[in-house]
XYZ file of C-alpha atoms in Angstrom:
693
model
C -39.022 -53.801 199.778
C -35.509 -53.376 198.363
C -34.601 -49.777 197.651
C -33.064 -49.912 194.083
C -29.620 -48.463 193.484
C -30.897 -46.255 190.700
C -32.105 -43.687 193.191
C -29.819 -40.803 192.196
C -26.810 -43.089 191.646
C -24.982 -44.178 188.459
C -24.323 -47.811 187.599
C -20.613 -47.464 188.246
C -21.463 -46.626 191.873
C -23.546 -49.796 192.008
C -20.466 -51.734 190.870
C -18.317 -50.268 193.645
C -20.971 -50.847 196.332
C -21.927 -54.525 196.391
C -23.864 -54.533 199.638
C -27.671 -54.650 199.561
C -29.635 -51.549 200.491
C -32.079 -51.744 203.443
C -35.064 -53.733 202.223
C -38.757 -53.628 202.908
C -40.858 -56.535 201.794
C -44.312 -55.432 200.699
C -46.033 -57.045 203.697
C -48.332 -54.761 205.724
C -49.037 -54.879 209.447
C -51.609 -57.563 210.205
C -55.132 -56.166 210.346
C -57.347 -57.899 212.930
C -60.718 -57.027 211.348
C -61.742 -59.713 208.799
C -63.753 -57.449 206.497
C -63.996 -57.878 202.695
C -63.011 -54.277 201.888
C -61.611 -51.721 204.236
C -59.869 -48.351 204.341
C -58.035 -48.190 207.617
C -55.263 -46.268 209.361
C -53.081 -48.784 211.169
C -51.591 -48.364 214.682
C -48.042 -47.758 213.337
C -49.296 -44.951 211.092
C -49.438 -46.944 207.807
C -52.673 -46.896 205.821
C -54.214 -49.770 203.838
C -57.195 -49.622 201.532
C -58.301 -52.798 199.780
C -59.630 -56.323 199.997
C -59.107 -58.850 202.738
C -59.470 -62.569 203.146
C -59.755 -63.382 206.778
C -57.307 -61.044 208.504
C -54.758 -60.578 205.644
C -54.804 -58.590 202.385
C -55.972 -60.692 199.431
C -56.825 -59.319 195.987
C -56.521 -55.675 194.964
C -55.304 -53.146 197.467
C -53.255 -50.042 198.189
C -50.783 -49.623 201.032
C -49.180 -46.312 202.131
C -46.182 -46.285 204.487
C -45.434 -43.444 206.834
C -42.160 -42.661 205.000
C -44.118 -41.943 201.795
C -43.635 -45.249 199.946
C -46.762 -46.710 198.380
C -47.791 -49.992 196.749
C -50.914 -50.455 194.690
C -51.763 -53.745 193.077
C -52.472 -57.415 193.687
C -52.034 -59.186 197.028
C -51.840 -62.831 197.945
C -51.791 -64.117 201.544
C -50.814 -60.729 202.873
C -47.938 -60.106 200.445
C -47.661 -58.230 197.160
C -47.986 -60.822 194.380
C -48.965 -60.437 190.744
C -49.238 -57.104 188.964
C -48.579 -53.941 190.895
C -46.879 -50.554 191.174
C -44.527 -49.344 193.858
C -43.461 -45.708 194.258
C -40.850 -43.965 196.401
C -40.907 -40.434 197.872
C -38.026 -39.520 195.544
C -40.315 -40.005 192.552
C -38.881 -43.380 191.517
C -41.430 -46.027 190.507
C -41.589 -49.730 189.655
C -44.466 -51.172 187.698
C -44.583 -54.863 186.962
C -44.698 -58.274 188.598
C -44.286 -59.099 192.298
C -43.848 -62.361 194.168
C -43.827 -62.902 197.929
C -43.537 -59.184 198.541
C -40.570 -58.607 196.190
C -40.087 -57.394 192.623
C -39.941 -60.686 190.706
C -40.621 -61.390 187.019
C -40.798 -58.587 184.479
C -41.235 -54.926 185.172
C -40.212 -51.330 184.503
C -38.284 -49.217 186.956
C -38.110 -45.452 186.464
C -35.513 -43.607 188.519
C -35.883 -40.109 189.950
C -33.333 -38.900 187.357
C -35.491 -40.172 184.470
C -33.533 -43.369 183.793
C -35.571 -46.474 183.016
C -35.041 -50.224 183.192
C -37.367 -52.680 181.457
C -36.711 -56.345 181.886
C -36.425 -59.284 184.251
C -36.202 -59.077 188.038
C -35.432 -61.514 190.855
C -35.589 -60.697 194.572
C -35.785 -56.922 193.962
C -32.775 -56.962 191.628
C -32.303 -56.663 187.905
C -31.659 -60.274 186.893
C -31.924 -61.801 183.418
C -32.418 -59.902 180.177
C -33.187 -56.219 180.375
C -32.866 -52.809 178.758
C -31.774 -49.683 180.581
C -31.892 -46.117 179.329
C -29.679 -43.842 181.383
C -30.493 -40.243 182.224
C -27.402 -39.058 180.270
C -28.645 -40.696 177.044
C -26.650 -43.947 177.224
C -28.403 -47.270 176.608
C -27.727 -50.877 177.611
C -29.497 -54.060 176.627
C -28.369 -57.497 177.581
C -27.887 -59.854 180.476
C -27.992 -58.830 184.143
C -27.156 -60.688 187.317
C -28.042 -59.373 190.776
C -28.372 -55.763 189.628
C -25.241 -55.502 187.443
C -24.381 -56.355 183.838
C -23.166 -59.958 183.532
C -22.820 -62.011 180.356
C -23.510 -60.768 176.836
C -24.654 -57.203 176.389
C -24.703 -54.116 174.185
C -23.953 -50.634 175.485
C -24.478 -47.517 173.346
C -23.071 -44.179 174.511
C -24.886 -40.966 173.726
C -21.979 -39.899 171.471
C -22.612 -42.897 169.198
C -19.885 -45.214 170.495
C -21.071 -48.781 170.976
C -19.811 -51.891 172.781
C -21.065 -55.402 172.037
C -19.662 -58.265 174.023
C -19.136 -59.799 177.446
C -19.558 -58.215 180.883
C -18.596 -59.333 184.376
C -19.785 -57.775 187.636
C -21.022 -54.702 185.796
C -17.720 -54.093 183.982
C -16.616 -54.820 180.417
C -14.654 -58.094 180.672
C -14.096 -60.947 178.250
C -14.384 -60.807 174.471
C -16.071 -57.840 172.831
C -16.128 -55.175 170.141
C -16.058 -51.439 170.806
C -17.160 -49.412 167.775
C -16.624 -45.659 167.691
C -19.065 -43.268 166.042
C -16.421 -42.434 163.411
C -16.195 -46.096 162.338
C -13.014 -47.092 164.179
C -13.306 -50.301 166.176
C -11.495 -52.478 168.702
C -12.204 -56.208 168.636
C -10.513 -58.246 171.312
C -10.232 -59.175 174.952
C -11.024 -56.940 177.931
C -10.443 -57.059 181.665
C -12.036 -54.724 184.214
C -13.051 -52.207 181.577
C -9.777 -51.939 179.646
C -8.293 -53.930 176.740
C -6.079 -56.756 177.950
C -4.822 -59.669 175.907
C -5.033 -60.099 172.146
C -7.010 -57.578 170.125
C -7.315 -55.707 166.853
C -7.889 -51.980 166.412
C -9.204 -51.153 162.928
C -9.482 -47.720 161.340
C -12.189 -46.770 158.853
C -9.706 -46.889 155.950
C -9.027 -50.572 156.629
C -5.651 -50.207 158.349
C -5.318 -52.017 161.653
C -3.125 -52.703 164.670
C -2.959 -56.360 165.711
C -1.317 -57.258 168.961
C -1.375 -57.747 172.697
C -2.831 -55.050 174.934
C -2.482 -54.103 178.590
C -2.622 -51.203 181.036
C 1.142 -50.835 181.076
C 2.323 -49.327 177.738
C 5.452 -51.465 177.993
C 3.296 -54.580 177.668
C 1.960 -53.507 174.269
C 3.280 -55.715 171.519
C 1.978 -55.991 167.986
C 2.106 -54.889 164.378
C 0.486 -52.144 162.330
C -1.008 -52.930 158.914
C -1.558 -49.885 156.667
C -4.461 -49.744 154.241
C -3.871 -46.668 152.105
C -3.303 -47.397 148.420
C 0.091 -46.220 147.077
C -1.636 -43.499 145.067
C -3.129 -41.925 148.184
C -1.230 -39.158 149.936
C -0.372 -40.420 153.376
C 2.529 -40.087 155.767
C 4.947 -42.997 155.761
C 4.531 -45.218 158.803
C 7.772 -46.915 159.761
C 6.451 -48.046 163.112
C 3.812 -47.651 165.767
C 4.231 -45.980 169.123
C 1.657 -46.601 171.814
C 1.193 -45.146 175.272
C -0.852 -42.842 177.477
C -1.777 -39.362 176.393
C 0.945 -36.757 176.884
C 0.127 -33.071 177.053
C 3.652 -32.348 175.874
C 3.024 -34.262 172.696
C -0.179 -32.358 172.087
C 1.466 -29.005 172.694
C 4.155 -29.748 170.109
C 1.652 -30.782 167.471
C 2.547 -34.456 167.818
C 0.291 -36.523 165.521
C -2.250 -38.508 167.511
C -5.246 -40.727 166.996
C -7.506 -40.781 170.064
C -8.751 -44.246 170.919
C -9.992 -44.039 174.493
C -9.652 -41.792 177.551
C -9.468 -43.283 181.039
C -10.042 -39.883 182.611
C -13.429 -39.388 180.998
C -16.763 -41.094 181.526
C -17.168 -44.852 181.448
C -16.002 -46.340 178.165
C -14.313 -43.150 176.989
C -10.705 -44.327 177.313
C -7.832 -43.065 175.122
C -4.529 -44.254 173.762
C -2.187 -42.713 171.195
C -0.941 -44.219 167.954
C 1.790 -42.071 166.504
C 3.744 -42.049 163.269
C 7.244 -43.085 164.377
C 8.925 -41.415 161.403
C 7.424 -38.059 162.365
C 8.302 -38.798 165.994
C 11.960 -39.218 165.155
C 11.906 -35.887 163.296
C 10.124 -34.000 166.069
C 12.076 -35.471 168.966
C 15.672 -35.777 167.854
C 16.795 -35.328 171.456
C 15.541 -38.827 172.113
C 12.699 -37.946 174.468
C 9.875 -40.440 174.224
C 7.404 -39.291 176.884
C 7.538 -42.731 178.470
C 6.114 -44.459 175.436
C 6.867 -48.007 174.391
C 7.514 -48.347 170.689
C 6.532 -51.173 168.415
C 8.382 -50.654 165.171
C 9.330 -52.474 162.026
C 12.849 -53.619 161.363
C 15.293 -51.323 159.658
C 15.447 -51.668 155.883
C 18.098 -54.180 154.904
C 19.395 -52.235 151.919
C 20.825 -48.742 151.524
C 22.336 -47.064 148.499
C 25.017 -44.431 148.570
C 27.196 -42.700 146.026
C 26.305 -43.531 142.442
C 25.025 -47.044 143.109
C 22.380 -47.856 140.537
C 19.306 -49.874 141.358
C 18.039 -52.056 138.535
C 14.523 -51.606 137.218
C 11.995 -48.881 136.515
C 9.763 -47.454 139.251
C 6.096 -48.128 138.475
C 4.353 -44.770 138.650
C 0.959 -43.575 137.441
C 0.780 -43.956 133.681
C 2.931 -47.090 133.614
C 1.254 -49.928 131.703
C 1.342 -52.169 134.786
C 0.388 -49.513 137.325
C -3.101 -50.969 137.938
C -1.669 -54.463 138.207
C 0.698 -53.232 140.905
C -2.195 -51.626 142.814
C -4.217 -54.828 142.554
C -1.505 -57.097 143.859
C -0.735 -54.675 146.703
C -4.417 -54.544 147.687
C -4.634 -58.325 147.484
C -1.540 -59.003 149.570
C -2.641 -56.457 152.181
C -6.039 -58.191 152.401
C -4.600 -61.725 152.519
C -1.945 -61.114 155.157
C -4.192 -58.883 157.271
C -6.974 -61.492 157.306
C -4.610 -64.284 158.324
C -3.129 -62.122 161.095
C -6.514 -62.143 162.834
C -6.591 -65.947 162.925
C -4.889 -68.188 165.453
C -1.761 -69.843 164.076
C -2.501 -73.571 164.191
C -0.520 -76.596 163.112
C -0.702 -77.372 159.408
C -2.981 -80.170 158.241
C -2.710 -82.237 155.037
C -5.781 -80.356 153.788
C -3.828 -77.074 153.901
C -1.514 -78.413 151.166
C -4.364 -79.595 148.929
C -4.247 -78.013 145.421
C -7.948 -77.192 145.828
C -7.115 -75.007 148.844
C -7.471 -71.737 146.904
C -9.831 -68.846 147.503
C -11.273 -66.132 145.252
C -12.129 -62.669 146.615
C -13.919 -59.895 144.700
C -12.542 -56.335 144.927
C -15.156 -53.835 143.635
C -13.967 -50.199 143.370
C -16.549 -49.035 145.920
C -15.352 -51.611 148.437
C -17.292 -54.333 150.223
C -17.791 -55.688 153.729
C -14.354 -57.304 153.617
C -12.414 -55.239 151.052
C -11.524 -51.511 151.050
C -12.514 -49.056 148.273
C -9.812 -48.471 145.690
C -9.040 -46.442 142.558
C -8.493 -49.376 140.227
C -11.077 -51.222 138.136
C -12.861 -54.208 139.676
C -10.759 -57.343 139.922
C -10.754 -60.767 141.511
C -7.990 -62.076 143.728
C -6.962 -65.682 144.369
C -4.887 -67.068 147.248
C -3.230 -70.473 146.948
C -2.692 -72.542 150.129
C -2.647 -69.393 152.320
C -2.084 -71.182 155.637
C 1.012 -72.974 154.315
C 2.601 -69.727 153.132
C 1.753 -68.058 156.434
C 3.770 -70.787 158.161
C 6.585 -70.393 155.618
C 6.806 -66.648 156.257
C 7.045 -67.343 159.983
C 9.662 -70.042 159.366
C 11.733 -67.580 157.303
C 11.406 -64.947 160.092
C 9.347 -62.563 157.974
C 7.280 -60.292 160.205
C 3.715 -59.819 158.840
C 3.838 -56.048 159.355
C 7.242 -55.816 157.677
C 5.974 -57.884 154.783
C 2.903 -55.718 154.218
C 4.671 -52.406 154.751
C 7.469 -53.316 152.346
C 5.250 -54.573 149.515
C 2.090 -52.509 150.104
C 3.427 -49.295 151.651
C 3.833 -45.866 150.133
C 6.815 -46.802 147.976
C 6.026 -48.105 144.508
C 7.549 -51.299 143.172
C 10.282 -51.422 140.536
C 9.789 -53.469 137.383
C 12.613 -55.565 135.946
C 12.641 -57.219 132.545
C 13.211 -60.934 132.679
C 16.827 -61.926 131.957
C 15.543 -65.168 130.423
C 13.258 -66.051 127.573
C 10.179 -66.951 129.595
C 8.517 -63.551 129.157
C 8.062 -63.208 132.917
C 8.230 -59.849 134.645
C 9.882 -59.177 137.969
C 8.790 -56.575 140.489
C 11.174 -55.570 143.245
C 10.375 -53.690 146.444
C 12.235 -50.411 146.924
C 14.357 -51.870 149.732
C 15.196 -54.938 147.570
C 13.912 -57.393 150.181
C 11.131 -59.059 148.194
C 10.784 -59.993 144.547
C 7.488 -60.652 142.769
C 7.600 -62.724 139.602
C 4.795 -63.358 137.108
C 4.590 -67.060 136.334
C 2.768 -69.463 134.046
C -0.098 -71.670 135.164
C 2.183 -74.695 134.762
C 4.714 -73.185 137.188
C 2.009 -72.570 139.802
C 0.948 -76.203 139.430
C 4.529 -77.376 139.937
C 4.956 -75.287 143.085
C 1.650 -76.395 144.620
C 2.416 -80.010 143.709
C 5.825 -79.904 145.393
C 4.680 -77.732 148.321
C 4.545 -80.541 150.948
C 8.081 -81.686 150.046
C 9.333 -78.098 149.809
C 7.931 -77.268 153.261
C 9.528 -80.364 154.753
C 12.865 -79.599 153.070
C 13.122 -75.986 154.280
C 12.071 -77.066 157.790
C 14.829 -79.695 157.881
C 17.620 -77.563 156.408
C 17.908 -74.056 157.816
C 20.765 -73.245 155.411
C 18.998 -74.435 152.272
C 19.933 -72.427 149.189
C 16.650 -72.916 147.330
C 14.422 -69.900 146.766
C 12.312 -68.791 149.715
C 8.653 -68.565 148.643
C 6.311 -66.304 150.608
C 3.081 -66.525 148.626
C 1.330 -67.564 145.406
C -1.525 -65.439 144.070
C -3.560 -64.579 140.992
C -5.134 -61.313 139.795
C -8.060 -61.385 137.347
C -9.256 -57.929 136.200
C -12.842 -57.850 134.966
C -12.601 -58.448 131.223
C -8.837 -59.030 131.430
C -6.407 -61.931 131.549
C -5.346 -63.772 134.693
C -1.905 -62.834 135.988
C -0.337 -65.383 138.317
C 2.648 -64.464 140.433
C 4.823 -65.636 143.291
C 6.486 -63.608 146.042
C 10.086 -64.603 146.797
C 13.048 -63.498 148.834
C 15.808 -61.567 147.056
C 19.272 -63.105 147.454
C 20.892 -59.738 146.675
C 19.271 -57.771 149.474
C 22.304 -56.302 151.201
C 23.903 -53.083 152.356
C 26.863 -54.170 150.252
C 26.846 -53.014 146.670
C 26.666 -55.951 144.235
C 29.339 -55.337 141.576
C 28.878 -58.475 139.476
C 25.877 -60.784 139.006
C 26.021 -64.271 137.484
C 23.273 -66.724 136.524
C 25.019 -70.123 136.361
C 23.537 -73.431 135.160
C 26.644 -75.483 134.418
C 25.843 -75.614 130.682
C 27.468 -73.756 127.788
C 25.022 -73.584 124.872
C 23.716 -70.010 124.640
C 25.165 -69.191 128.056
C 26.707 -65.776 127.424
C 25.466 -62.211 127.649
C 24.585 -60.415 124.445
C 26.010 -57.109 125.713
C 29.291 -55.599 124.566
C 32.045 -55.342 127.179
C 31.662 -51.565 127.545
C 27.902 -51.918 128.147
C 28.238 -54.311 131.082
C 27.607 -52.710 134.470
C 26.728 -53.927 137.956
C 23.076 -54.524 136.985
C 23.923 -56.842 134.072
C 23.134 -60.527 134.535
C 26.131 -62.476 133.273
C 26.126 -66.203 132.441
C 28.351 -69.287 132.502
C 30.630 -68.315 129.615
C 31.066 -64.827 131.069
C 32.389 -66.173 134.366
C 36.050 -65.249 134.854
C 36.526 -66.115 138.536
C 37.072 -69.104 140.762
C 35.981 -68.505 144.343
C 38.137 -69.834 147.176
C 36.287 -70.486 150.456
C 37.442 -71.355 153.944
C 37.396 -75.107 154.522
C 34.333 -75.077 156.791
C 32.324 -72.903 154.374
C 33.423 -75.008 151.412
C 32.351 -78.292 153.011
C 29.033 -76.839 154.155
C 28.364 -75.465 150.675
C 28.966 -78.769 148.883
C 26.899 -80.654 151.454
C 23.945 -78.289 151.138
C 24.178 -78.221 147.325
C 23.965 -82.036 147.382
C 20.890 -81.999 149.639
C 19.136 -79.287 147.616
C 19.860 -81.004 144.291
C 18.606 -84.332 145.636
C 15.357 -82.623 146.613
C 14.973 -81.001 143.176
C 15.869 -84.226 141.389
C 13.248 -86.138 143.400
C 10.663 -83.533 142.342
C 11.707 -83.912 138.666
C 12.914 -80.278 138.536
C 15.570 -79.066 136.077
C 16.805 -75.863 134.424
C 17.504 -74.172 137.776
C 20.434 -71.792 138.294
C 22.847 -70.651 140.944
C 22.495 -66.889 141.171
C 25.786 -65.383 142.396
C 26.425 -61.797 143.474
C 29.941 -60.493 144.066
C 30.949 -57.467 146.132
C 34.597 -56.338 145.900
C 35.702 -55.198 149.337
C 38.019 -52.307 148.442
C 38.387 -49.607 145.808
C 41.687 -51.028 144.569
C 40.129 -54.404 143.733
C 37.205 -52.715 142.008
C 39.423 -50.467 139.914
C 41.559 -53.394 138.732
C 38.586 -54.959 136.985
C 37.153 -51.691 135.718
C 34.405 -51.106 138.320
C 33.284 -47.841 139.864
C 35.424 -46.524 142.728
C 32.258 -45.928 144.778
C 32.057 -49.000 146.970
C 29.211 -49.162 149.459
C 30.002 -50.896 152.727
C 27.535 -51.544 155.524
C 27.327 -49.390 158.615
C 27.657 -52.443 160.875
C 29.052 -55.910 160.425
C 26.331 -58.117 158.929
C 25.584 -61.660 160.048
C 27.118 -64.346 157.845
C 25.118 -67.336 156.610
C 25.661 -69.850 153.869
C 25.040 -67.850 150.697
C 24.753 -64.537 152.517
C 27.594 -62.130 153.398
C 30.141 -64.899 152.832
C 33.814 -63.813 152.728
C 35.910 -65.367 149.949
C 38.850 -64.793 147.638
C 38.040 -64.362 143.953
C 40.829 -65.657 141.740
C 40.628 -64.164 138.265
C 40.913 -66.538 135.294
C 40.741 -66.026 131.548
C 37.219 -65.914 130.182
C 36.628 -68.238 127.254
C 34.168 -67.499 124.515
C 31.533 -70.081 123.745
C 33.407 -71.226 120.652
C 36.534 -71.863 122.692
C 34.814 -73.825 125.435
C 34.937 -77.572 125.426
C 32.707 -80.041 127.199
C 34.220 -81.765 130.206
C 34.286 -85.499 130.662
C 31.545 -85.094 133.295
C 29.328 -83.107 130.957
C 28.666 -79.390 130.558
C 31.038 -76.464 130.543
C 34.677 -76.861 131.554
C 35.721 -73.985 133.808
C 38.616 -71.920 132.385
C 41.846 -72.656 134.193
C 44.315 -70.132 132.790
C 45.068 -67.829 135.709
C 45.957 -64.160 135.531
C 47.430 -64.207 139.025
C 45.037 -61.624 140.508
C 43.205 -62.319 143.787
C 40.471 -60.124 145.256
C 38.758 -60.050 148.638
C 35.065 -60.395 147.985
C 31.730 -60.872 149.756
C 29.488 -63.463 148.084
C 25.723 -63.828 147.883
C 24.165 -66.824 146.171
C 21.165 -69.128 146.013
C 19.302 -71.529 143.748
C 16.586 -69.925 141.617
C 14.095 -70.957 138.886
C 13.082 -74.222 140.568
C 9.597 -74.463 139.015
C 10.465 -76.111 135.690
C 9.775 -79.836 135.582
C 11.031 -82.114 132.821
C 7.795 -82.160 130.841
C 7.192 -83.093 127.200
C 8.169 -79.604 126.017
C 11.581 -79.849 127.670
C 12.077 -83.341 126.311
C 11.371 -82.093 122.770
C 13.706 -79.124 123.323
C 16.460 -81.520 124.374
C 15.921 -83.723 121.331
C 15.925 -80.780 118.913
C 19.048 -79.096 120.324
C 20.893 -82.414 120.555
C 20.820 -82.586 116.758
C 22.764 -79.308 116.557
C 25.197 -79.304 119.508
C 26.684 -81.615 122.107
C 23.729 -82.892 124.208
C 25.712 -82.331 127.427
C 26.088 -78.604 126.725
C 22.390 -77.691 126.672
C 20.216 -76.790 129.644
C 17.239 -79.039 128.892
C 18.380 -82.442 130.128
C 16.940 -85.137 132.366
C 16.686 -83.987 136.046
C 19.124 -86.665 137.194
C 21.763 -85.648 134.643
C 21.028 -81.957 135.285
C 21.547 -82.426 139.027
C 24.886 -84.227 138.588
C 26.180 -81.702 136.070
C 25.105 -78.782 138.266
C 26.863 -80.211 141.343
C 30.026 -80.950 139.405
C 30.060 -77.393 138.064
C 29.631 -75.898 141.537
C 32.537 -78.000 142.806
C 34.753 -76.476 140.107
C 33.913 -72.800 140.487
C 34.052 -72.955 144.307
C 37.260 -74.406 145.687
C 38.700 -74.926 149.143
C 41.135 -72.297 150.328
C 44.683 -73.641 150.491
């Protein structure tokens, strides 16, 4: 009979010791007297009392060994078979089924320490499905193989922690979920009892860490997604630091969230997740206690001096405060959900206009959404997989994206410079812009999405707007608000001194502000432009080539009324003072990377500004650029890109063109056929940007 490993030993000792214990099959010494029932002391000192058939035990019987072991139950052909009970001198017992002298079938083993196992057995070993209650209060139910956990199983610690998933050779290995008593959970891959491979750690508030795990802290790589609403008081998390527990960190009051502790009992392993902002404040000497850090990128924009940021911060009491909370909750949910999925190649179905999903956000929360302080609302995602690929294509890190839009900092609201009635929301670091749009604009974007995706994949230096997401918020009892998330062309450490929205048309294309009211947040238009920008030959040729490709794409999609948004930074105080700008000029701390439309050096040649009444249409249509020079040149840094690309030439625009054509020169208005608009736009660009001599 096999002596089970439970006799005073824990399961982890069973795992370390794979050899079989000395076994004793329940087969007594042969008894020569063929009586039907006998109680007899045998020559070797064993005692048997029971039924015989011929000269072997058959039927019910009890056998007592000299070492104190005893079996009582059914016998067949001299071996224990059927129902029976075996007991050891230590007090351990097995009661259940036997076959050919071994524990085989189902049965219950009770160890001398009070632990119990109920389940399947094979050849004296736990094998198949079974439940074990440990003496320390732990519990396991699941699959066993040759006395150890193997396959799917559930382990519950006495402190309330619980693991559900795969096991191998008695150790947590494979895919599984560890849920702590406080509600935190890790869902991912394991190897030899520790997380290894991809996995997600989720806190009870909905925030999570998604990444790759391993024993070596240096192998940790992932992103942290916060869940706290902007209204909640919470420390800012600029990054995540992971590593083994450090007593030094504890002694200094270093913030820590305990995940698991390798020095404790099985399954009680710890790791630290620390607020990197607080870390930098506490440890300015640079000590890191051997931790590997996983942080977000540095903000791309800084303001110094008296630089003024456009817009109004949305704080509690603002009319759109709840809308801001809703869109932040929605984006956090959308991006976080996608981060848990494998990134697969896009299919035609992913671009389908019907690929949109509604999610309900009740205030009390649900199985998939966190509780929040706003009223109930519904949230819609359009083509989420496509925009996930676009964000990756544009090198937007998911954690960065969520932290910037959904972090502690509130958004800033800008009034639309146009007549569409749209609102713009800008993140505090100026990286992302959120614009409310009409249903028709959403339809245009979804319709052109396959072509747009192909275009931005083909042309890395495209100047068209970078789109990161399309969503809709529907408060209960309220109106739907549709919006798009875009990149901001003016996100820079350089201060933008002048901003121009240029279409290449002249009708109505001037600011309504007086000269003394214009500052560096004012959006100026075609008739306000008083510069020609001279570019190096290579930049000039690349610009015209890319403008041609982008306009051909927009023309093919029947898009018109787009603009070139231009930002100008004057490189020195002298240049700024000559045109009446502030002497406070912000320059970056390190030399930025130059791309087409971003951080581009140029010379701005000042020309006389003409009023709308003085402008004349050119032979190629549209506004003729002023040519009277004042002789002043300025070193500038340029930022530009093509915006407002969601207006197709529909019946409304055709009627607008017809109406305005009765009043002014048809070539001077914005609403013209996409083909004419494209040609006029390209001609205009070729006149305001010239090749450096």
